[in-house]
Short mmCIF file of C-alpha atoms in Angstrom, two decimals:
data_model
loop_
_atom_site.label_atom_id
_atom_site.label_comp_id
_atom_site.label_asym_id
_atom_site.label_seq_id
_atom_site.Cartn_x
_atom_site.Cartn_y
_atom_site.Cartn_z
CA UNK K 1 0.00 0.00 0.00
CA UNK K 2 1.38 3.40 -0.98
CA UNK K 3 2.20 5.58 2.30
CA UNK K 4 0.19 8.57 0.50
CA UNK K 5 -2.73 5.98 0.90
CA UNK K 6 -2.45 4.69 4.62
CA UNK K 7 -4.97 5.84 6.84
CA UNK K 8 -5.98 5.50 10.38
CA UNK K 9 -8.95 2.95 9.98
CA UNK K 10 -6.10 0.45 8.44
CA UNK K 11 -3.54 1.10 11.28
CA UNK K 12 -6.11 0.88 14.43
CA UNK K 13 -3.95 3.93 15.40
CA UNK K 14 -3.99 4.38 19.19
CA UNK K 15 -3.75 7.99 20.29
CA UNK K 16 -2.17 9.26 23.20
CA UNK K 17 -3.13 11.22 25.51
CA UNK K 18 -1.01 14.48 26.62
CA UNK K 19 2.80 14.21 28.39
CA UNK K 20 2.29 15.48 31.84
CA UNK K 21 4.81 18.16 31.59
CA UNK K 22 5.65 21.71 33.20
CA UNK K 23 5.92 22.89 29.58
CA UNK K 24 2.94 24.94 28.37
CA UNK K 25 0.21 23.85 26.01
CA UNK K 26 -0.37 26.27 23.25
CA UNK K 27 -3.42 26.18 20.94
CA UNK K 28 -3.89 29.01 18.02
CA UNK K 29 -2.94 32.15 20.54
CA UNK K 30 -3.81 30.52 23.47
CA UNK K 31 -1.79 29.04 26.35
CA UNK K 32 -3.02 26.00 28.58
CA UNK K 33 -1.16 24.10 31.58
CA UNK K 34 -1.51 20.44 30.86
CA UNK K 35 -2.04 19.97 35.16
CA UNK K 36 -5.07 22.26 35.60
CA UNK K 37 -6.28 22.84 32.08
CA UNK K 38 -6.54 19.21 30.64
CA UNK K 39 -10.38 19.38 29.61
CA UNK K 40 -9.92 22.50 28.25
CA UNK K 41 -6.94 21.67 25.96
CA UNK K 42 -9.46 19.14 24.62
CA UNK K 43 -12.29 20.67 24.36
CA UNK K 44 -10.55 23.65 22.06
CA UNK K 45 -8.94 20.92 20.04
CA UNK K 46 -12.17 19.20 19.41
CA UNK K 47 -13.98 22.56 18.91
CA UNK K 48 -11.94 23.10 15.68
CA UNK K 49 -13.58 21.63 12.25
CA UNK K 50 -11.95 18.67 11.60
CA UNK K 51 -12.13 17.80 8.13
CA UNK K 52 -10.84 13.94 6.79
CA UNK K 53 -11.01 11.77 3.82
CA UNK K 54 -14.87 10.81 2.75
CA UNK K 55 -16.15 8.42 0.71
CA UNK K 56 -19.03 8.50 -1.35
CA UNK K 57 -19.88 11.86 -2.03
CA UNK K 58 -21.37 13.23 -5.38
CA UNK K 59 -18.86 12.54 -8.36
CA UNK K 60 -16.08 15.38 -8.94
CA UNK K 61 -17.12 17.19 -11.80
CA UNK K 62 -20.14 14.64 -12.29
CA UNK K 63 -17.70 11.67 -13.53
CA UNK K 64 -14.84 12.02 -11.65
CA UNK K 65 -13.48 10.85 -8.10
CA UNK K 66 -16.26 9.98 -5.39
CA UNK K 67 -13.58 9.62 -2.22
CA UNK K 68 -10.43 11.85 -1.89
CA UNK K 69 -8.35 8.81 0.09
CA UNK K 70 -5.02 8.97 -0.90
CA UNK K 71 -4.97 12.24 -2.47
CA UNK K 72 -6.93 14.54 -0.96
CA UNK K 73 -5.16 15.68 2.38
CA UNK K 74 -3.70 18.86 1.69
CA UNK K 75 -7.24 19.68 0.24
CA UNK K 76 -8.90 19.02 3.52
CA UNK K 77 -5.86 20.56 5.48
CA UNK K 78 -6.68 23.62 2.88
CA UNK K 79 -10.15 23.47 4.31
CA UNK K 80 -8.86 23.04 8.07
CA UNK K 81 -6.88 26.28 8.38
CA UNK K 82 -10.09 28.46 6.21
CA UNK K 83 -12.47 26.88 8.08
CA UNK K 84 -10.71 28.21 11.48
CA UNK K 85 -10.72 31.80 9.44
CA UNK K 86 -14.49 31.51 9.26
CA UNK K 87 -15.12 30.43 12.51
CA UNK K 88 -13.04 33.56 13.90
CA UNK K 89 -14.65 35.54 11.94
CA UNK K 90 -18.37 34.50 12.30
CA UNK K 91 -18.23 32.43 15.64
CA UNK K 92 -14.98 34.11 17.48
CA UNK K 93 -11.66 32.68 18.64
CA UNK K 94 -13.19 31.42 21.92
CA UNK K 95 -16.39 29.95 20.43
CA UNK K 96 -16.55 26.11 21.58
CA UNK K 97 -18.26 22.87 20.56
CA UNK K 98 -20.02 20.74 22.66
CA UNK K 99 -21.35 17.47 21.73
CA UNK K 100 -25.47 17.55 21.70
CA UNK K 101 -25.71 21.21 22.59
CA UNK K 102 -27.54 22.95 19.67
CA UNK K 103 -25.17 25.35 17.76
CA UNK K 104 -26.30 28.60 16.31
CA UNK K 105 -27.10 29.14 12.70
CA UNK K 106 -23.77 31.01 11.87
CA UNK K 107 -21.93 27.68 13.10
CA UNK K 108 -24.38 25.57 10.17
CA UNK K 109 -23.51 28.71 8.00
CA UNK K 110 -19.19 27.76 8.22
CA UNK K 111 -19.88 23.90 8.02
CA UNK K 112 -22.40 24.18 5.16
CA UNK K 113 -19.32 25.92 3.09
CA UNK K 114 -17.19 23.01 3.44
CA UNK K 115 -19.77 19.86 3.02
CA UNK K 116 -18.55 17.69 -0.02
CA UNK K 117 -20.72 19.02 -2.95
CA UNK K 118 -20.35 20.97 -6.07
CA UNK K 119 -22.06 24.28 -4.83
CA UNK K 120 -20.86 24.31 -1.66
CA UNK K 121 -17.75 27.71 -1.31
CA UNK K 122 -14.83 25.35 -0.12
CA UNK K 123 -16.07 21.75 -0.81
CA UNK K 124 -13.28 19.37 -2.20
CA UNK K 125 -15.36 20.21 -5.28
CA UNK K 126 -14.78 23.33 -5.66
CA UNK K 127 -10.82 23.16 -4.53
CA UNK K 128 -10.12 20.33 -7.20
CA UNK K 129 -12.06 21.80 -10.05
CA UNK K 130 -9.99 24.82 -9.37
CA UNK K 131 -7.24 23.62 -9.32
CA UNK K 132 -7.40 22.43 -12.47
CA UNK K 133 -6.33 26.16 -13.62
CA UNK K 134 -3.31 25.93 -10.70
CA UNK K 135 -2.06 23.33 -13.54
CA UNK K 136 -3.64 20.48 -11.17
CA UNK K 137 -5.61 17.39 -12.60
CA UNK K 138 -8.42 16.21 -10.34
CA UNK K 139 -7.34 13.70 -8.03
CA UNK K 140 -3.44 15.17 -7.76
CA UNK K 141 -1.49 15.52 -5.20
CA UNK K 142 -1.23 19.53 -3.91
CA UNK K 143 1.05 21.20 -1.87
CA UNK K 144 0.16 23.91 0.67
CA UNK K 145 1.00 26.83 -1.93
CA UNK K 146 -1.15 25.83 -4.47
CA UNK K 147 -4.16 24.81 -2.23
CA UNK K 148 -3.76 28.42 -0.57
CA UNK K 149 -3.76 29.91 -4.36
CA UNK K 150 -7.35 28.04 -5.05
CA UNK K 151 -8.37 28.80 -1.59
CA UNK K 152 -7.86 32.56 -2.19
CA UNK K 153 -9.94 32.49 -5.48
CA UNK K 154 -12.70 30.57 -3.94
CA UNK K 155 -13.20 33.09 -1.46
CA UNK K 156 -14.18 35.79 -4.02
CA UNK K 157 -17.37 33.77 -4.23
CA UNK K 158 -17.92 34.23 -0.58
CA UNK K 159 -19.64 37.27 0.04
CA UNK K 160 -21.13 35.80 3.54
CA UNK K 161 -17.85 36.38 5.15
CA UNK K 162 -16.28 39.01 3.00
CA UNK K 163 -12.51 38.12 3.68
CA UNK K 164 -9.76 40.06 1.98
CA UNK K 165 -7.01 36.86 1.83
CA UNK K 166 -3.65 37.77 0.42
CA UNK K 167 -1.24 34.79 -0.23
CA UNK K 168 2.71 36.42 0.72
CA UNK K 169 5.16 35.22 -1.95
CA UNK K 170 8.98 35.29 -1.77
CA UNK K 171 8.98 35.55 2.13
CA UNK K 172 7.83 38.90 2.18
CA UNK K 173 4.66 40.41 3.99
CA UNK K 174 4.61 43.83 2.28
CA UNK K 175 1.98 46.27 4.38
CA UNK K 176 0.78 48.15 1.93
CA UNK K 177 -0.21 45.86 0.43
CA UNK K 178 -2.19 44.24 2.95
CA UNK K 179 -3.85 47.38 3.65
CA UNK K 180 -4.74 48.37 0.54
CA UNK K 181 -6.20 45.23 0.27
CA UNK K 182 -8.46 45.25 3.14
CA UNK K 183 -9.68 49.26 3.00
CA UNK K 184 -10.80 48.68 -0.44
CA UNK K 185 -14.21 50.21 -0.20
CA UNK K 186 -16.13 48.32 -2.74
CA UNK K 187 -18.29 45.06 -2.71
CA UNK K 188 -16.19 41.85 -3.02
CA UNK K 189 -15.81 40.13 -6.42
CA UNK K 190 -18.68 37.32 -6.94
CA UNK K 191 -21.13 39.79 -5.03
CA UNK K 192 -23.90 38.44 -7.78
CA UNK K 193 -22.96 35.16 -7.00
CA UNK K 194 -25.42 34.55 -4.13
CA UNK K 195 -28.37 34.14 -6.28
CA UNK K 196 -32.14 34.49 -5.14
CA UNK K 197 -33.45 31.23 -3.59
CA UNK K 198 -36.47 30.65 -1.87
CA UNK K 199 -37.08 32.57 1.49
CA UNK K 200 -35.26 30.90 4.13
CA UNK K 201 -32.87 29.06 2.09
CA UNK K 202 -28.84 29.04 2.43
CA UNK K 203 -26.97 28.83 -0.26
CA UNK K 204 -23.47 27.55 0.88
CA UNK K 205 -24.13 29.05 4.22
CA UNK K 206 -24.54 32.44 2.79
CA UNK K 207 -27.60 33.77 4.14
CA UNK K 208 -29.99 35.85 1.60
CA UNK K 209 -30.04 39.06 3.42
CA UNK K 210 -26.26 39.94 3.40
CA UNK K 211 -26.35 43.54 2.94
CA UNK K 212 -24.51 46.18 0.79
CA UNK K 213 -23.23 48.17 4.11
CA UNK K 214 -21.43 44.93 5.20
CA UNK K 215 -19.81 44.52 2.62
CA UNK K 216 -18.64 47.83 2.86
CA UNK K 217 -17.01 47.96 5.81
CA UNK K 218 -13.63 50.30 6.02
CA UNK K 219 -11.37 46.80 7.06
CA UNK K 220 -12.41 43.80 5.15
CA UNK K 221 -11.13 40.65 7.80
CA UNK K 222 -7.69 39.44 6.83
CA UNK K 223 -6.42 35.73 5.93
CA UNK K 224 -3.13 35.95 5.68
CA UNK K 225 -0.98 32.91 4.00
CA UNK K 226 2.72 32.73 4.25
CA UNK K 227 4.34 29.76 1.76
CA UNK K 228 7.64 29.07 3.31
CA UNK K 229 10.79 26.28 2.45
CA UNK K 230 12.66 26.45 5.78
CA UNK K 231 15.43 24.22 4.73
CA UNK K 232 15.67 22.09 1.72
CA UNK K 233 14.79 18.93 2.56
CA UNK K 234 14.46 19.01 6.65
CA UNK K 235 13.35 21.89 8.79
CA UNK K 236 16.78 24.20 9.84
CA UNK K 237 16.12 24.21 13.39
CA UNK K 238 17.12 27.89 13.33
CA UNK K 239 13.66 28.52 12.33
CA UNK K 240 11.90 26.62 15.35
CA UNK K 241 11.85 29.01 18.01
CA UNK K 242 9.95 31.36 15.45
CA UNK K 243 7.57 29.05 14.33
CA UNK K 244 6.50 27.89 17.68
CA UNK K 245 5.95 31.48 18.07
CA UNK K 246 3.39 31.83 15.27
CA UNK K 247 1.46 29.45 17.39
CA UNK K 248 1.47 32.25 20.72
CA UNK K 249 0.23 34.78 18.49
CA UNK K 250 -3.75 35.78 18.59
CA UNK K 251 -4.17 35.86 15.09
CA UNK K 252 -2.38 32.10 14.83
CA UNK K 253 -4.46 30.11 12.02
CA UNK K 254 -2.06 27.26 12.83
CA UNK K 255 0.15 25.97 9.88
CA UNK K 256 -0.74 23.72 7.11
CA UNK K 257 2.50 21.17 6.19
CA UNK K 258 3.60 18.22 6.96
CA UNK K 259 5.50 14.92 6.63
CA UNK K 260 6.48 13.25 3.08
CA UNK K 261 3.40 12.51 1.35
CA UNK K 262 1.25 13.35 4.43
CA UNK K 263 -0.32 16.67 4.75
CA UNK K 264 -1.48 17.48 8.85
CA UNK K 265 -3.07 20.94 9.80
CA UNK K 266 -0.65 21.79 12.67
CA UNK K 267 -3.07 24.08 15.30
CA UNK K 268 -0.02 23.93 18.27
CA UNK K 269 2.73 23.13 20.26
CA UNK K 270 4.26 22.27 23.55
CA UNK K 271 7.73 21.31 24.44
CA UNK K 272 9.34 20.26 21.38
CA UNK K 273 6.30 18.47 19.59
CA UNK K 274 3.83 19.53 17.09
CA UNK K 275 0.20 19.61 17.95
CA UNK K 276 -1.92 18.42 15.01
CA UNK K 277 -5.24 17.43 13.63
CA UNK K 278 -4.81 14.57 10.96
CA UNK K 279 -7.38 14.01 7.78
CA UNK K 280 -6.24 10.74 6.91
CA UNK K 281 -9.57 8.87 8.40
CA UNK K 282 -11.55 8.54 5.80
CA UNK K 283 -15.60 8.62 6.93
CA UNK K 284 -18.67 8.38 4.48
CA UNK K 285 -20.09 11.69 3.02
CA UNK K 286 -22.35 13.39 5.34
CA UNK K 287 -25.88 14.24 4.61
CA UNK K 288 -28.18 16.20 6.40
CA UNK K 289 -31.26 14.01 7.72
CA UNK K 290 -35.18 14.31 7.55
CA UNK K 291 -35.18 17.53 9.74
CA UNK K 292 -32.34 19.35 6.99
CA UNK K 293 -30.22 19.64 10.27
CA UNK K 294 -26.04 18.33 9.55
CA UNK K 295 -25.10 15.76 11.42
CA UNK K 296 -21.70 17.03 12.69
CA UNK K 297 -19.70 15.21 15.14
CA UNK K 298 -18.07 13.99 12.33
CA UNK K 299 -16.46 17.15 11.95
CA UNK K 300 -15.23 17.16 15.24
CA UNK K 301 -11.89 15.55 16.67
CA UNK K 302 -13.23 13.64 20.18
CA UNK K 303 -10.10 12.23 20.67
CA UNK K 304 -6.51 13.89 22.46
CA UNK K 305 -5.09 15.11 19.09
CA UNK K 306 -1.81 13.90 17.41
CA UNK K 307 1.68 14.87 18.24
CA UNK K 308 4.96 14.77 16.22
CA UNK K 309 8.34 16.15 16.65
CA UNK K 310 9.12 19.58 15.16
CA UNK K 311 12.24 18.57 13.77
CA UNK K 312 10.60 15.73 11.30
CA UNK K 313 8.20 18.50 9.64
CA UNK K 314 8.91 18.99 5.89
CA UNK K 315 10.36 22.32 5.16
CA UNK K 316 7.18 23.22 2.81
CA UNK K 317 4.49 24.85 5.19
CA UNK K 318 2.09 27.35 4.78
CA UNK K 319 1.70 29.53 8.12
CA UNK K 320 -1.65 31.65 8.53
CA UNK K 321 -2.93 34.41 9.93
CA UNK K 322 -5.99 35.82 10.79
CA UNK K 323 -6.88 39.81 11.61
CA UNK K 324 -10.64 40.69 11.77
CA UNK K 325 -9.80 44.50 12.24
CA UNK K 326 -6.91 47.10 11.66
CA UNK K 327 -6.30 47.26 14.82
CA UNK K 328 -5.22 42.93 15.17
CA UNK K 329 -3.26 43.66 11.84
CA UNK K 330 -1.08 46.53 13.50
CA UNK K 331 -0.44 44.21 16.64
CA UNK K 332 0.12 41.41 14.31
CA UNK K 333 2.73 43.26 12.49
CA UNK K 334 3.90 45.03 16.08
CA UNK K 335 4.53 40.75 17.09
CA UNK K 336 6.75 40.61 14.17
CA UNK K 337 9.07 43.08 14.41
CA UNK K 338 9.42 42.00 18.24
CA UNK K 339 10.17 38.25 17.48
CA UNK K 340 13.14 39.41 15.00
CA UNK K 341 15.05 40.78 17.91
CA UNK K 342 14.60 37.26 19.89
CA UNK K 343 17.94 35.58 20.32
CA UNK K 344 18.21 32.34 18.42
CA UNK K 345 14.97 32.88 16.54
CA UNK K 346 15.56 33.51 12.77
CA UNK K 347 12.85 35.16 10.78
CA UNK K 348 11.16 32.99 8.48
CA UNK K 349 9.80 35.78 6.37
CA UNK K 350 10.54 39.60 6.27
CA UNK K 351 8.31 42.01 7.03
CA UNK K 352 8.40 45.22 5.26
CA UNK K 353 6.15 48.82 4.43
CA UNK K 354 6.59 48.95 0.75
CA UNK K 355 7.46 46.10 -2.10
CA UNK K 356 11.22 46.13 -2.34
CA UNK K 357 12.60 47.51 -5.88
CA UNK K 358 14.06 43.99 -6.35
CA UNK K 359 10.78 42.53 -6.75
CA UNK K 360 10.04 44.51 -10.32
CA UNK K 361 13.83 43.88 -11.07
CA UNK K 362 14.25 39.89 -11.43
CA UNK K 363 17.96 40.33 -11.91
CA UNK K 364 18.53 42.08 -8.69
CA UNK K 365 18.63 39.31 -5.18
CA UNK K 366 17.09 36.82 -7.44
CA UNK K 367 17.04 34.35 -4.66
CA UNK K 368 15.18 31.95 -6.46
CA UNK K 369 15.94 28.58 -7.05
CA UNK K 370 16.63 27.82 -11.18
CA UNK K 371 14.47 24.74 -12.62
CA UNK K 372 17.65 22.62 -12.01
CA UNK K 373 17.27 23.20 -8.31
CA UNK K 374 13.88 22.43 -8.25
CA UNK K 375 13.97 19.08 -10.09
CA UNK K 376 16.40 17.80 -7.28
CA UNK K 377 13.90 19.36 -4.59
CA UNK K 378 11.36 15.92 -5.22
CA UNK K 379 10.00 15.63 -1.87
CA UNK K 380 6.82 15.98 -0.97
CA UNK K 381 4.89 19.22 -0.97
CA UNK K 382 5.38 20.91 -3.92
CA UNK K 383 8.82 20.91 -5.26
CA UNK K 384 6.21 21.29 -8.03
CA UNK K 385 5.63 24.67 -6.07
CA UNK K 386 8.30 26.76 -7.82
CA UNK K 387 7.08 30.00 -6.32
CA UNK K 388 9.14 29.28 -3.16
CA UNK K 389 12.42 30.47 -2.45
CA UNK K 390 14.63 28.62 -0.20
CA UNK K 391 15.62 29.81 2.77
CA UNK K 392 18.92 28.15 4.57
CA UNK K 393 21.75 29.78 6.56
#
């Protein structure tokens, strides 16, 4: 059996519970002592949508795939990271799930944008038949650039949540950028594209009554997505006390990477492991029953999630970010500039006010790896990716 193919149902995978250790727990922004905070390291883990492998859901495209095992993890890791992005933004940071408690409508509104079907925003539907134009055939393997690329062009069609997500290339965050993404006072693209239904009736979560004024808000909520190669073909440890960092910070989306041919959505730390939820389960297609209500503890993780040591992540990630206002954008950037003057921690990306002249100029700090490079970079995510630059001492 290929190892792209493994999943948990064929291992009878036994998961363990959490190291009793001194060392804090941190979750997305949020810090937890293992001793007196146990059930509520869980219960935040298992309040995040948890998105695996399905079977038997409408065909791809009509004709194509009807399960995504063994190729669809980064998709649903794609899904993991947005789906925490619309759960800030609709639900808040320190919303939580609880099994048999009834959820409020906005909560239906985020899962309904994910269930596997074609008209559904971010449904492994929509993320494979876009992909197609990434240069992707459906059913192939993505790596966390390319799923953020689709992910961003999906979103146009969201005009429930209205996010302004801007994908950082070439390790730079450039702020003016950001900002003159998310002041843009006009409606979002695909503003047509929530069309009239009968009363009462959500179309991919988007409620009918969204109204002009929202979507004209002075800040349009931020995902941010950072593609990174932090080493060529392991992690340089230089880079760990900063990416355990990303994981303090409020605006943490977690990090989408993972292991060869194994795509996790990473959501913490503590001591030197990884905190992680894992799609490769794969469960039948969900459809909601007689009453219309989801089922959706399917979608939740109700087991301690899974750990792995830092230093085995693959240097391909994708680190997010998410800032509902100006104001968590100018702390976010504030965070930044602080962790570059923390000793031993080396900046994974820069951070700057205004696109550097090099970046019009491709023969000045081309940094870039040539073709050549790239053909020897064939592990896992995305040497395919050749928009990253690598990054090594």
């Amino acid at each position: 059996m290929d190892a792209a193919t493994l999943t948990y149902d064929t291992l009878r995978f036994e998961y363990e519970d959490f190291p009793e250790t001194k060392e804090p727990v941190w979750i997305l922004g949020r810090k937890y002592s293992v001793f007196t905070e146990k059930e509520e390291i869980l219960l935040d883990v298992t309040s995040r949508l948890w998105f695996t492998y399905r079977k038997n859901f409408p065909a791809i495209g009509g004709t194509g795939p009807t399960s995504d095992t063994g190729w669809g993890c980064m998709l649903r890791c794609g899904q993991m990271i947005f789906a925490q992005a619309l759960v800030c933004r609709h639900l808040g940071r320190d919303w939580r799930w609880i099994k048999g408690k009834r959820q409020m409508d906005n909560y239906f509104n985020v899962l309904n944008a994910f269930i596997d079907k074609k008209d559904s925003y971010y449904s492994i539907h929509q993320i494979a038949q876009m992909g197609v134009g990434e240069g992707k055939s459906i059913g192939q393997w993505y790596g966390p650039n390319t799923v953020a690329q689709v992910l961003k062009k999906l979103a146009t069609f969201d005009t429930w949540s209205s996010l302004a997500v801007h994908i950082a290339m070439d390790n730079t965050v450039v702020m003016e950028e950001i900002r003159r993404l998310c002041q843009s006072n006009v409606p979002c693209a695909g503003a047509a594209a929530c069309p009239a239904l009968e009363p009462d009736v959500l179309y991919n979560g988007c409620p009918e009554d969204v109204g002009l004024r929202e979507r004209l808000t002075l800040w349009k909520p931020l995902v941010l997505l950072i593609p990174l190669r932090l080493g060529l073909t392991e992690i340089n440890e230089a880079y760990i006390e900063t990416l355990k960092h990303c994981f303090m910070m409020p605006q943490s989306l977690g990090v989408i990477g993972g292991k060869p041919n194994s795509a996790h959505y990473f959501i913490g730390y503590v001591g030197e492991e990884l905190i992680y939820l894992d799609p490769h389960t794969t469960q039948p297609a969900v459809e909601p029953g007689d009453s219309g209500c989801l089922p959706d503890e399917s979608f939740h993780c109700q087991h301690p999630p899974c750990r792995m040591s830092i230093a085995e992540l693959d240097p391909s990630i994708a680190v997010g970010f998410f800032c509902n206002t100006e104001a968590d954008f100018n702390d976010w950037c504030q965070q930044i500039k602080k962790l570059s003057l923390v000793r031993g921690a080396l900046p994974m990306f820069e951070l700057v006010e205004r696109q550097p002249s090099h970046f019009s100029n491709p023969d000045v700090l081309n940094l870039t790896p040539d073709s050549s490079d790239a053909d020897r970079l064939e592990r896992f995510f995305d040497s395919e990716d050749e928009d990253f630059e690598i990054l090594s001492l």
